[in-house]
Amino acid sequence: MKKAKATKFLALFLGVLMLCGSFVIPVSASSGQESGVIDTKLVKNTSDSYTSYIEKYADRAKGEKEISIDITDYYLVEGEDYSEEVKLSYADDETLLGLFTPDSGAITWEVDMTDLASGLYGIRIEYLPVSANIASIERELYIDNKAPFSQARYLTMSKNWIYMYDKLDGNGNAIFRQDVAGNDIRSEIVNSPVWRTYECTDADGFFSGAFQFYFAGGEKHTITLRGVRESMLIHSITLFPVEDVPSYSEYAQSNSDKSPAKGSIVFVEAESPFSVSDTSVYPANDRSSAANSPTSATSQRINTIGTKGYSTVGQWAMYQFKVTADGLYNINMRYRQSALAGMFVSRSLKLWSDDGKYGFWFETDDADVAAFYPHVIERADGTYLVSDGTPTIPFAEADGIRYDYSDDWQSSLIGKNGTPFAFYFEEGVQYEMTWEVALGDLAEILGTVERSLSVINESYLTILKLTGPEPDKYRDYGFTRIMPATVRALWQQSQILYNVSAELSKLCGTKGSHVATLDKVAQLLELMGSDESKIAANLSTLKSYIGTLGTWLMSSKTQSLTVDSFSIAPVGTGEKQLPRANANIFSSIWFEVKSFFVSFFVDYNSMGIVEGGEATENIDVWLAYGRDQSLIWRNLVDNEFTPNSGIAVALKLVAGGTLLPSVLAGQGPDVYIGLDATNTLNYAIRNAVVDIQDMEGFEDVLGYKTYDMKTDTYYDSKGAVVDPATITFTGSSIVPLTLYGKTYGLPETNSFSMMFYRTDILEELGIEVPETWDDVLEAVPQLQANNMQIGLAYATAMNIFLYQYGGSLWLYEDDEEYAGAQIGLATDEALDSFVDCTRLYTDYSFPVAYDGPNRFRTGEMPLLISDYITTYNQLIVFATEIKGLWAFTSVPGKVADNRQSIAAVTSTIMLHDDERTESKTKAAWEFMKWQVGDDVQASYGNEMVALVGPAAKYATANLRALQDLSWTHAEYKALIDQFYNLASI
């Protein structure tokens, strides 16, 4: 009886305790600079798209009026150091400029809607980039602590970059500096921060116009911005009713009383933009047509823009011009679109003018507010029209102008359905036209395919959990009974892809191989969705088709367009007065003949020499990379190294096995780029490589003189300890290039393993991101219960275990002469690591052979330990359907503070040559220092991404250059943490 009473009392007590726990004590957060961090969880992993979000509120009205948010009244949500970094910035006269927000952490503002009705609002941010790094600004947006839809987690704000042209002609077109051979040298590009107005839009371009967010009236809401990449200053945040952009017919009607201009044609060279969105948008030489302007058969002339690097949604180039008379004008473009066969690409035209008729302008009666803006028009009534220079679309049809495929050059007036657009321009007004990469009519189609791909991938993962990656095709799994929604989804997606294929064929006017890919995937989905007995037998094919569809989507989103020139011509100008698409047959033949004969006499080794007519020294440099990489190095050498040093460089692209026979024959280069560490020491042992440790400036290049691997300590030439935070290259980059106390190369790349993980799957399964190997093993049973695995190559695992257990591949004695002379695999540490490593594959069934990136994207391997640069480049391009659902971090450790990984280093070396002069040796050393330097490594890495695409991230060994590459804050921090946890082999 007493026991029963005690039990009842305990139950009553627990019930009361639970009831009390359901009440929440309100927490008030202070604002302004006295704010503290409050405990607010941001919900990130929403899978809802903007399509479903806006459909939910399709019947809701637009907001009543604009709502300005007081940027000084903020909360701090996350980030331990965020409160110290957030600060208000003022001008000399104490005018508030804005709120500084770093590239990490989250900050929140309150939106008071208590006196307003519910409605849909756009969100406008006026910002100023703070950093001169190459990357654009990225933020995640949360409303009431939740991402309203998936696209709100990828807000991208561009910076402003300008080219430092030496001279301009009468129309404002660039006159490029030339070398002694008459080749144009690309002008330097610099970051020029300007205030810009950004309206929250889709970074992928699938949805045109500003996002509309629903705010319920009669209550308070919060808006949170979480830093992802780059810091910025915020001047204002405004909620506004999104108005429809007028149609071209409405725009034309407003100019119905205007007549064609009587002025002359304004010719704008596309290769000389006034400003661009990023350094990837750069001019180039194109010699495919004699009609290109300018062109030369005897030299390299910069004459186009967009051949490479100007193809991603959101990139833009801005041009300035003035017309010579008031009136209506057409805009002609000479271009070539030969990248997307059977498809078309698009550009959006945005305009701004200093008379207030084009671009983003707003009214104010506050003189202090007006004084903040660079463009002010004072009205007679004392009010002001102000602008920060942000352009806008003049009419709806200008948002996605279409350019069809052709192998040949084209020249036409921009318009739609054969009707050229007529613009009204006035004499004396400064106009700016911005050409921004857009998806145009493809936006909705590609958005549909991406959403379909996401559903297909989810369906595959659901089936995988039941069958495993290799199902028995003769077994009846009962798919329709167990997962009817998944089977139905397969059939539904097949119909969606069929419809997309038909619509795309109609839109493009042809059904080529590009469209046929959709039909191929749709047929398989229809088969699996209509007959459950076909699901198991075709699961591996479905996995392959998921990759095919991802590749199709990525190539379709690439909007490459090469542009030669623009012509602002009075309406009615004849075709003969506009640039021709192609030169006549005689000009073309003569151009090709001259180019052929001149090629025998061009001194390519002197390209870039601008002073004195002759180089102070000539060196031979070889590299065994691809053609794209060699072109970038050629441009960097011609535009930066040779003009500034006077050293001519014969840069040669060679096959990988060329160096050895060349060295044996005594015909090797002065400098070789990209030799792996093992071969660097192999050549060094044979006296084929120059020891550079005592070269002048060696310490300046590394940031230290010597590195003690045993104590992990850096020393300068005087024996003083160097702070690791100030170095340029870690010891893991130098030790593999050092033998018997001598260093034989400068580190170029340093790649290593990182742990990639699927945030969505781990969250669904309730698994924390592992920090130790014990954490990994704890996760194995739950993953295997869902037919999932962990990807870890045996060779990688063995090396990581060996060094984390305190062992080493080589034994290092106190006598440096014999350092590394003995193998270290017979030690107790090596044996322990071997036993524990092999248990992963025997006791825990880790797979030995697998396709890591592909199984990671499908969810079969939510944990993958792999080379960071290769895996990242594959996932960022070919796994777009899981964008935002994965990340990487340091590899697990034996203990949490020992998470060592193994480095793979390539180097730049100087070959030994007894006949090389001292002057030539110095020239070769100057090139080596330049080639691995901070700015050059960053420029090369960024231009690789610009030229080849997002799949070309560069694994630089230079820590200072790493921070200037386009990594997010979280990715950069993870890489730096692993850089300082690399074992030196």
PDB file of N, CA, C and O in Angstrom, residues 596-646:
ATOM      1  N   PHE A 596      48.512  33.075 -90.926  1.00  0.00           N
ATOM      2  CA  PHE A 596      49.320  31.878 -91.127  1.00  0.00           C
ATOM      3  C   PHE A 596      50.793  32.228 -91.287  1.00  0.00           C
ATOM      4  O   PHE A 596      51.657  31.649 -90.621  1.00  0.00           O
ATOM      5  N   PHE A 597      51.092  33.190 -92.148  1.00  0.00           N
ATOM      6  CA  PHE A 597      52.496  33.513 -92.400  1.00  0.00           C
ATOM      7  C   PHE A 597      53.142  34.217 -91.201  1.00  0.00           C
ATOM      8  O   PHE A 597      54.311  33.971 -90.885  1.00  0.00           O
ATOM      9  N   VAL A 598      52.376  35.055 -90.531  1.00  0.00           N
ATOM     10  CA  VAL A 598      52.935  35.771 -89.379  1.00  0.00           C
ATOM     11  C   VAL A 598      53.277  34.816 -88.251  1.00  0.00           C
ATOM     12  O   VAL A 598      54.212  35.051 -87.480  1.00  0.00           O
ATOM     13  N   SER A 599      52.554  33.693 -88.145  1.00  0.00           N
ATOM     14  CA  SER A 599      52.791  32.751 -87.051  1.00  0.00           C
ATOM     15  C   SER A 599      54.201  32.188 -87.070  1.00  0.00           C
ATOM     16  O   SER A 599      54.705  31.720 -86.049  1.00  0.00           O
ATOM     17  N   PHE A 600      54.872  32.232 -88.244  1.00  0.00           N
ATOM     18  CA  PHE A 600      56.240  31.722 -88.330  1.00  0.00           C
ATOM     19  C   PHE A 600      57.255  32.700 -87.743  1.00  0.00           C
ATOM     20  O   PHE A 600      58.395  32.319 -87.476  1.00  0.00           O
ATOM     21  N   PHE A 601      56.853  33.947 -87.550  1.00  0.00           N
ATOM     22  CA  PHE A 601      57.819  34.962 -87.140  1.00  0.00           C
ATOM     23  C   PHE A 601      57.518  35.574 -85.768  1.00  0.00           C
ATOM     24  O   PHE A 601      58.304  36.360 -85.261  1.00  0.00           O
ATOM     25  N   VAL A 602      56.374  35.220 -85.167  1.00  0.00           N
ATOM     26  CA  VAL A 602      56.023  35.796 -83.872  1.00  0.00           C
ATOM     27  C   VAL A 602      56.927  35.238 -82.792  1.00  0.00           C
ATOM     28  O   VAL A 602      57.136  34.027 -82.695  1.00  0.00           O
ATOM     29  N   ASP A 603      57.489  36.112 -81.965  1.00  0.00           N
ATOM     30  CA  ASP A 603      58.316  35.701 -80.834  1.00  0.00           C
ATOM     31  C   ASP A 603      57.425  35.601 -79.597  1.00  0.00           C
ATOM     32  O   ASP A 603      57.230  36.568 -78.879  1.00  0.00           O
ATOM     33  N   TYR A 604      56.883  34.415 -79.376  1.00  0.00           N
ATOM     34  CA  TYR A 604      55.955  34.240 -78.262  1.00  0.00           C
ATOM     35  C   TYR A 604      56.652  34.388 -76.913  1.00  0.00           C
ATOM     36  O   TYR A 604      56.008  34.672 -75.904  1.00  0.00           O
ATOM     37  N   ASN A 605      57.980  34.181 -76.895  1.00  0.00           N
ATOM     38  CA  ASN A 605      58.699  34.299 -75.630  1.00  0.00           C
ATOM     39  C   ASN A 605      58.802  35.736 -75.145  1.00  0.00           C
ATOM     40  O   ASN A 605      59.093  35.987 -73.977  1.00  0.00           O
ATOM     41  N   SER A 606      58.593  36.696 -76.026  1.00  0.00           N
ATOM     42  CA  SER A 606      58.719  38.107 -75.642  1.00  0.00           C
ATOM     43  C   SER A 606      57.374  38.745 -75.313  1.00  0.00           C
ATOM     44  O   SER A 606      57.313  39.951 -75.070  1.00  0.00           O
ATOM     45  N   MET A 607      56.318  37.958 -75.316  1.00  0.00           N
ATOM     46  CA  MET A 607      55.012  38.523 -75.002  1.00  0.00           C
ATOM     47  C   MET A 607      55.014  39.094 -73.596  1.00  0.00           C
ATOM     48  O   MET A 607      55.451  38.448 -72.651  1.00  0.00           O
ATOM     49  N   GLY A 608      54.527  40.323 -73.468  1.00  0.00           N
ATOM     50  CA  GLY A 608      54.467  40.972 -72.158  1.00  0.00           C
ATOM     51  C   GLY A 608      55.572  41.976 -71.927  1.00  0.00           C
ATOM     52  O   GLY A 608      55.472  42.797 -71.020  1.00  0.00           O
ATOM     53  N   ILE A 609      56.649  41.956 -72.727  1.00  0.00           N
ATOM     54  CA  ILE A 609      57.734  42.919 -72.548  1.00  0.00           C
ATOM     55  C   ILE A 609      57.254  44.295 -73.017  1.00  0.00           C
ATOM     56  O   ILE A 609      56.791  44.453 -74.135  1.00  0.00           O
ATOM     57  N   VAL A 610      57.337  45.285 -72.149  1.00  0.00           N
ATOM     58  CA  VAL A 610      56.802  46.603 -72.490  1.00  0.00           C
ATOM     59  C   VAL A 610      57.856  47.690 -72.485  1.00  0.00           C
ATOM     60  O   VAL A 610      57.622  48.788 -72.977  1.00  0.00           O
ATOM     61  N   GLU A 611      59.032  47.428 -71.941  1.00  0.00           N
ATOM     62  CA  GLU A 611      60.028  48.482 -71.848  1.00  0.00           C
ATOM     63  C   GLU A 611      61.337  48.034 -72.483  1.00  0.00           C
ATOM     64  O   GLU A 611      61.754  46.892 -72.343  1.00  0.00           O
ATOM     65  N   GLY A 612      61.985  48.962 -73.157  1.00  0.00           N
ATOM     66  CA  GLY A 612      63.321  48.723 -73.660  1.00  0.00           C
ATOM     67  C   GLY A 612      63.387  47.896 -74.915  1.00  0.00           C
ATOM     68  O   GLY A 612      64.435  47.817 -75.546  1.00  0.00           O
ATOM     69  N   GLY A 613      62.304  47.239 -75.280  1.00  0.00           N
ATOM     70  CA  GLY A 613      62.301  46.450 -76.502  1.00  0.00           C
ATOM     71  C   GLY A 613      62.896  45.080 -76.328  1.00  0.00           C
ATOM     72  O   GLY A 613      62.683  44.199 -77.141  1.00  0.00           O
ATOM     73  N   GLU A 614      63.686  44.827 -75.276  1.00  0.00           N
ATOM     74  CA  GLU A 614      64.300  43.529 -75.071  1.00  0.00           C
ATOM     75  C   GLU A 614      64.175  43.140 -73.607  1.00  0.00           C
ATOM     76  O   GLU A 614      64.140  43.996 -72.723  1.00  0.00           O
ATOM     77  N   ALA A 615      64.135  41.843 -73.358  1.00  0.00           N
ATOM     78  CA  ALA A 615      64.047  41.354 -71.991  1.00  0.00           C
ATOM     79  C   ALA A 615      65.416  41.406 -71.328  1.00  0.00           C
ATOM     80  O   ALA A 615      66.444  41.238 -71.979  1.00  0.00           O
ATOM     81  N   THR A 616      65.417  41.638 -70.019  1.00  0.00           N
ATOM     82  CA  THR A 616      66.674  41.607 -69.272  1.00  0.00           C
ATOM     83  C   THR A 616      67.195  40.185 -69.151  1.00  0.00           C
ATOM     84  O   THR A 616      68.394  39.966 -69.019  1.00  0.00           O
ATOM     85  N   GLU A 617      66.276  39.216 -69.214  1.00  0.00           N
ATOM     86  CA  GLU A 617      66.661  37.809 -69.142  1.00  0.00           C
ATOM     87  C   GLU A 617      65.524  36.968 -69.704  1.00  0.00           C
ATOM     88  O   GLU A 617      64.364  37.382 -69.705  1.00  0.00           O
ATOM     89  N   ASN A 618      65.843  35.792 -70.202  1.00  0.00           N
ATOM     90  CA  ASN A 618      64.840  34.865 -70.735  1.00  0.00           C
ATOM     91  C   ASN A 618      64.954  33.542 -69.997  1.00  0.00           C
ATOM     92  O   ASN A 618      66.063  33.003 -69.828  1.00  0.00           O
ATOM     93  N   ILE A 619      63.836  32.989 -69.561  1.00  0.00           N
ATOM     94  CA  ILE A 619      63.849  31.696 -68.880  1.00  0.00           C
ATOM     95  C   ILE A 619      62.805  30.776 -69.502  1.00  0.00           C
ATOM     96  O   ILE A 619      61.816  31.237 -70.082  1.00  0.00           O
ATOM     97  N   ASP A 620      63.064  29.472 -69.408  1.00  0.00           N
ATOM     98  CA  ASP A 620      62.132  28.456 -69.876  1.00  0.00           C
ATOM     99  C   ASP A 620      61.381  27.881 -68.681  1.00  0.00           C
ATOM    100  O   ASP A 620      62.000  27.451 -67.700  1.00  0.00           O
ATOM    101  N   VAL A 621      60.066  27.865 -68.781  1.00  0.00           N
ATOM    102  CA  VAL A 621      59.223  27.317 -67.719  1.00  0.00           C
ATOM    103  C   VAL A 621      58.296  26.271 -68.326  1.00  0.00           C
ATOM    104  O   VAL A 621      57.612  26.537 -69.315  1.00  0.00           O
ATOM    105  N   TRP A 622      58.303  25.093 -67.723  1.00  0.00           N
ATOM    106  CA  TRP A 622      57.434  24.013 -68.184  1.00  0.00           C
ATOM    107  C   TRP A 622      56.361  23.739 -67.132  1.00  0.00           C
ATOM    108  O   TRP A 622      56.586  23.864 -65.932  1.00  0.00           O
ATOM    109  N   LEU A 623      55.199  23.313 -67.599  1.00  0.00           N
ATOM    110  CA  LEU A 623      54.158  22.837 -66.693  1.00  0.00           C
ATOM    111  C   LEU A 623      53.393  21.714 -67.363  1.00  0.00           C
ATOM    112  O   LEU A 623      53.157  21.748 -68.571  1.00  0.00           O
ATOM    113  N   ALA A 624      53.046  20.710 -66.571  1.00  0.00           N
ATOM    114  CA  ALA A 624      52.376  19.529 -67.101  1.00  0.00           C
ATOM    115  C   ALA A 624      50.918  19.514 -66.675  1.00  0.00           C
ATOM    116  O   ALA A 624      50.412  18.528 -66.139  1.00  0.00           O
ATOM    117  N   TYR A 625      50.242  20.640 -66.879  1.00  0.00           N
ATOM    118  CA  TYR A 625      48.826  20.745 -66.542  1.00  0.00           C
ATOM    119  C   TYR A 625      48.001  20.696 -67.827  1.00  0.00           C
ATOM    120  O   TYR A 625      48.495  20.375 -68.896  1.00  0.00           O
ATOM    121  N   GLY A 626      46.734  21.074 -67.708  1.00  0.00           N
ATOM    122  CA  GLY A 626      45.873  21.117 -68.883  1.00  0.00           C
ATOM    123  C   GLY A 626      46.011  22.430 -69.625  1.00  0.00           C
ATOM    124  O   GLY A 626      46.685  23.372 -69.184  1.00  0.00           O
ATOM    125  N   ARG A 627      45.350  22.500 -70.766  1.00  0.00           N
ATOM    126  CA  ARG A 627      45.431  23.695 -71.599  1.00  0.00           C
ATOM    127  C   ARG A 627      44.824  24.912 -70.898  1.00  0.00           C
ATOM    128  O   ARG A 627      45.359  26.017 -71.002  1.00  0.00           O
ATOM    129  N   ASP A 628      43.721  24.711 -70.191  1.00  0.00           N
ATOM    130  CA  ASP A 628      43.095  25.837 -69.494  1.00  0.00           C
ATOM    131  C   ASP A 628      44.042  26.441 -68.468  1.00  0.00           C
ATOM    132  O   ASP A 628      44.168  27.667 -68.359  1.00  0.00           O
ATOM    133  N   GLN A 629      44.715  25.561 -67.698  1.00  0.00           N
ATOM    134  CA  GLN A 629      45.658  26.067 -66.699  1.00  0.00           C
ATOM    135  C   GLN A 629      46.819  26.813 -67.346  1.00  0.00           C
ATOM    136  O   GLN A 629      47.250  27.864 -66.849  1.00  0.00           O
ATOM    137  N   SER A 630      47.311  26.283 -68.454  1.00  0.00           N
ATOM    138  CA  SER A 630      48.445  26.937 -69.111  1.00  0.00           C
ATOM    139  C   SER A 630      48.052  28.302 -69.671  1.00  0.00           C
ATOM    140  O   SER A 630      48.855  29.240 -69.657  1.00  0.00           O
ATOM    141  N   LEU A 631      46.814  28.435 -70.159  1.00  0.00           N
ATOM    142  CA  LEU A 631      46.360  29.725 -70.675  1.00  0.00           C
ATOM    143  C   LEU A 631      46.300  30.768 -69.560  1.00  0.00           C
ATOM    144  O   LEU A 631      46.660  31.934 -69.766  1.00  0.00           O
ATOM    145  N   ILE A 632      45.851  30.349 -68.388  1.00  0.00           N
ATOM    146  CA  ILE A 632      45.786  31.294 -67.268  1.00  0.00           C
ATOM    147  C   ILE A 632      47.183  31.723 -66.859  1.00  0.00           C
ATOM    148  O   ILE A 632      47.449  32.916 -66.640  1.00  0.00           O
ATOM    149  N   TRP A 633      48.112  30.763 -66.756  1.00  0.00           N
ATOM    150  CA  TRP A 633      49.487  31.144 -66.392  1.00  0.00           C
ATOM    151  C   TRP A 633      50.115  32.030 -67.470  1.00  0.00           C
ATOM    152  O   TRP A 633      50.864  32.960 -67.160  1.00  0.00           O
ATOM    153  N   ARG A 634      49.780  31.773 -68.734  1.00  0.00           N
ATOM    154  CA  ARG A 634      50.296  32.608 -69.810  1.00  0.00           C
ATOM    155  C   ARG A 634      49.817  34.047 -69.654  1.00  0.00           C
ATOM    156  O   ARG A 634      50.595  34.998 -69.779  1.00  0.00           O
ATOM    157  N   ASN A 635      48.528  34.210 -69.335  1.00  0.00           N
ATOM    158  CA  ASN A 635      47.982  35.556 -69.150  1.00  0.00           C
ATOM    159  C   ASN A 635      48.597  36.244 -67.937  1.00  0.00           C
ATOM    160  O   ASN A 635      48.910  37.441 -67.982  1.00  0.00           O
ATOM    161  N   LEU A 636      48.752  35.505 -66.839  1.00  0.00           N
ATOM    162  CA  LEU A 636      49.333  36.100 -65.630  1.00  0.00           C
ATOM    163  C   LEU A 636      50.779  36.520 -65.870  1.00  0.00           C
ATOM    164  O   LEU A 636      51.213  37.591 -65.427  1.00  0.00           O
ATOM    165  N   VAL A 637      51.518  35.680 -66.576  1.00  0.00           N
ATOM    166  CA  VAL A 637      52.920  36.021 -66.875  1.00  0.00           C
ATOM    167  C   VAL A 637      52.996  37.247 -67.767  1.00  0.00           C
ATOM    168  O   VAL A 637      53.759  38.190 -67.508  1.00  0.00           O
ATOM    169  N   ASP A 638      52.187  37.267 -68.830  1.00  0.00           N
ATOM    170  CA  ASP A 638      52.241  38.368 -69.796  1.00  0.00           C
ATOM    171  C   ASP A 638      51.744  39.680 -69.213  1.00  0.00           C
ATOM    172  O   ASP A 638      52.239  40.755 -69.576  1.00  0.00           O
ATOM    173  N   ASN A 639      50.745  39.599 -68.329  1.00  0.00           N
ATOM    174  CA  ASN A 639      50.131  40.819 -67.809  1.00  0.00           C
ATOM    175  C   ASN A 639      50.731  41.310 -66.502  1.00  0.00           C
ATOM    176  O   ASN A 639      50.606  42.491 -66.181  1.00  0.00           O
ATOM    177  N   GLU A 640      51.375  40.429 -65.746  1.00  0.00           N
ATOM    178  CA  GLU A 640      51.858  40.830 -64.433  1.00  0.00           C
ATOM    179  C   GLU A 640      53.359  40.618 -64.239  1.00  0.00           C
ATOM    180  O   GLU A 640      54.079  41.538 -63.862  1.00  0.00           O
ATOM    181  N   PHE A 641      53.833  39.404 -64.507  1.00  0.00           N
ATOM    182  CA  PHE A 641      55.237  39.125 -64.189  1.00  0.00           C
ATOM    183  C   PHE A 641      56.203  39.816 -65.146  1.00  0.00           C
ATOM    184  O   PHE A 641      57.079  40.583 -64.727  1.00  0.00           O
ATOM    185  N   THR A 642      56.048  39.565 -66.434  1.00  0.00           N
ATOM    186  CA  THR A 642      57.004  40.109 -67.407  1.00  0.00           C
ATOM    187  C   THR A 642      57.017  41.632 -67.452  1.00  0.00           C
ATOM    188  O   THR A 642      58.096  42.239 -67.434  1.00  0.00           O
ATOM    189  N   PRO A 643      55.847  42.303 -67.488  1.00  0.00           N
ATOM    190  CA  PRO A 643      55.899  43.773 -67.522  1.00  0.00           C
ATOM    191  C   PRO A 643      56.571  44.384 -66.299  1.00  0.00           C
ATOM    192  O   PRO A 643      57.215  45.424 -66.402  1.00  0.00           O
ATOM    193  N   ASN A 644      56.449  43.747 -65.141  1.00  0.00           N
ATOM    194  CA  ASN A 644      56.994  44.313 -63.911  1.00  0.00           C
ATOM    195  C   ASN A 644      58.432  43.891 -63.639  1.00  0.00           C
ATOM    196  O   ASN A 644      59.155  44.583 -62.918  1.00  0.00           O
ATOM    197  N   SER A 645      58.849  42.760 -64.201  1.00  0.00           N
ATOM    198  CA  SER A 645      60.199  42.260 -63.922  1.00  0.00           C
ATOM    199  C   SER A 645      61.142  42.432 -65.102  1.00  0.00           C
ATOM    200  O   SER A 645      62.371  42.434 -64.911  1.00  0.00           O
ATOM    201  N   GLY A 646      60.586  42.555 -66.317  1.00  0.00           N
ATOM    202  CA  GLY A 646      61.446  42.616 -67.501  1.00  0.00           C
ATOM    203  C   GLY A 646      62.014  41.267 -67.881  1.00  0.00           C
ATOM    204  O   GLY A 646      62.904  41.184 -68.734  1.00  0.00           O
TER     205      GLY A 646
END
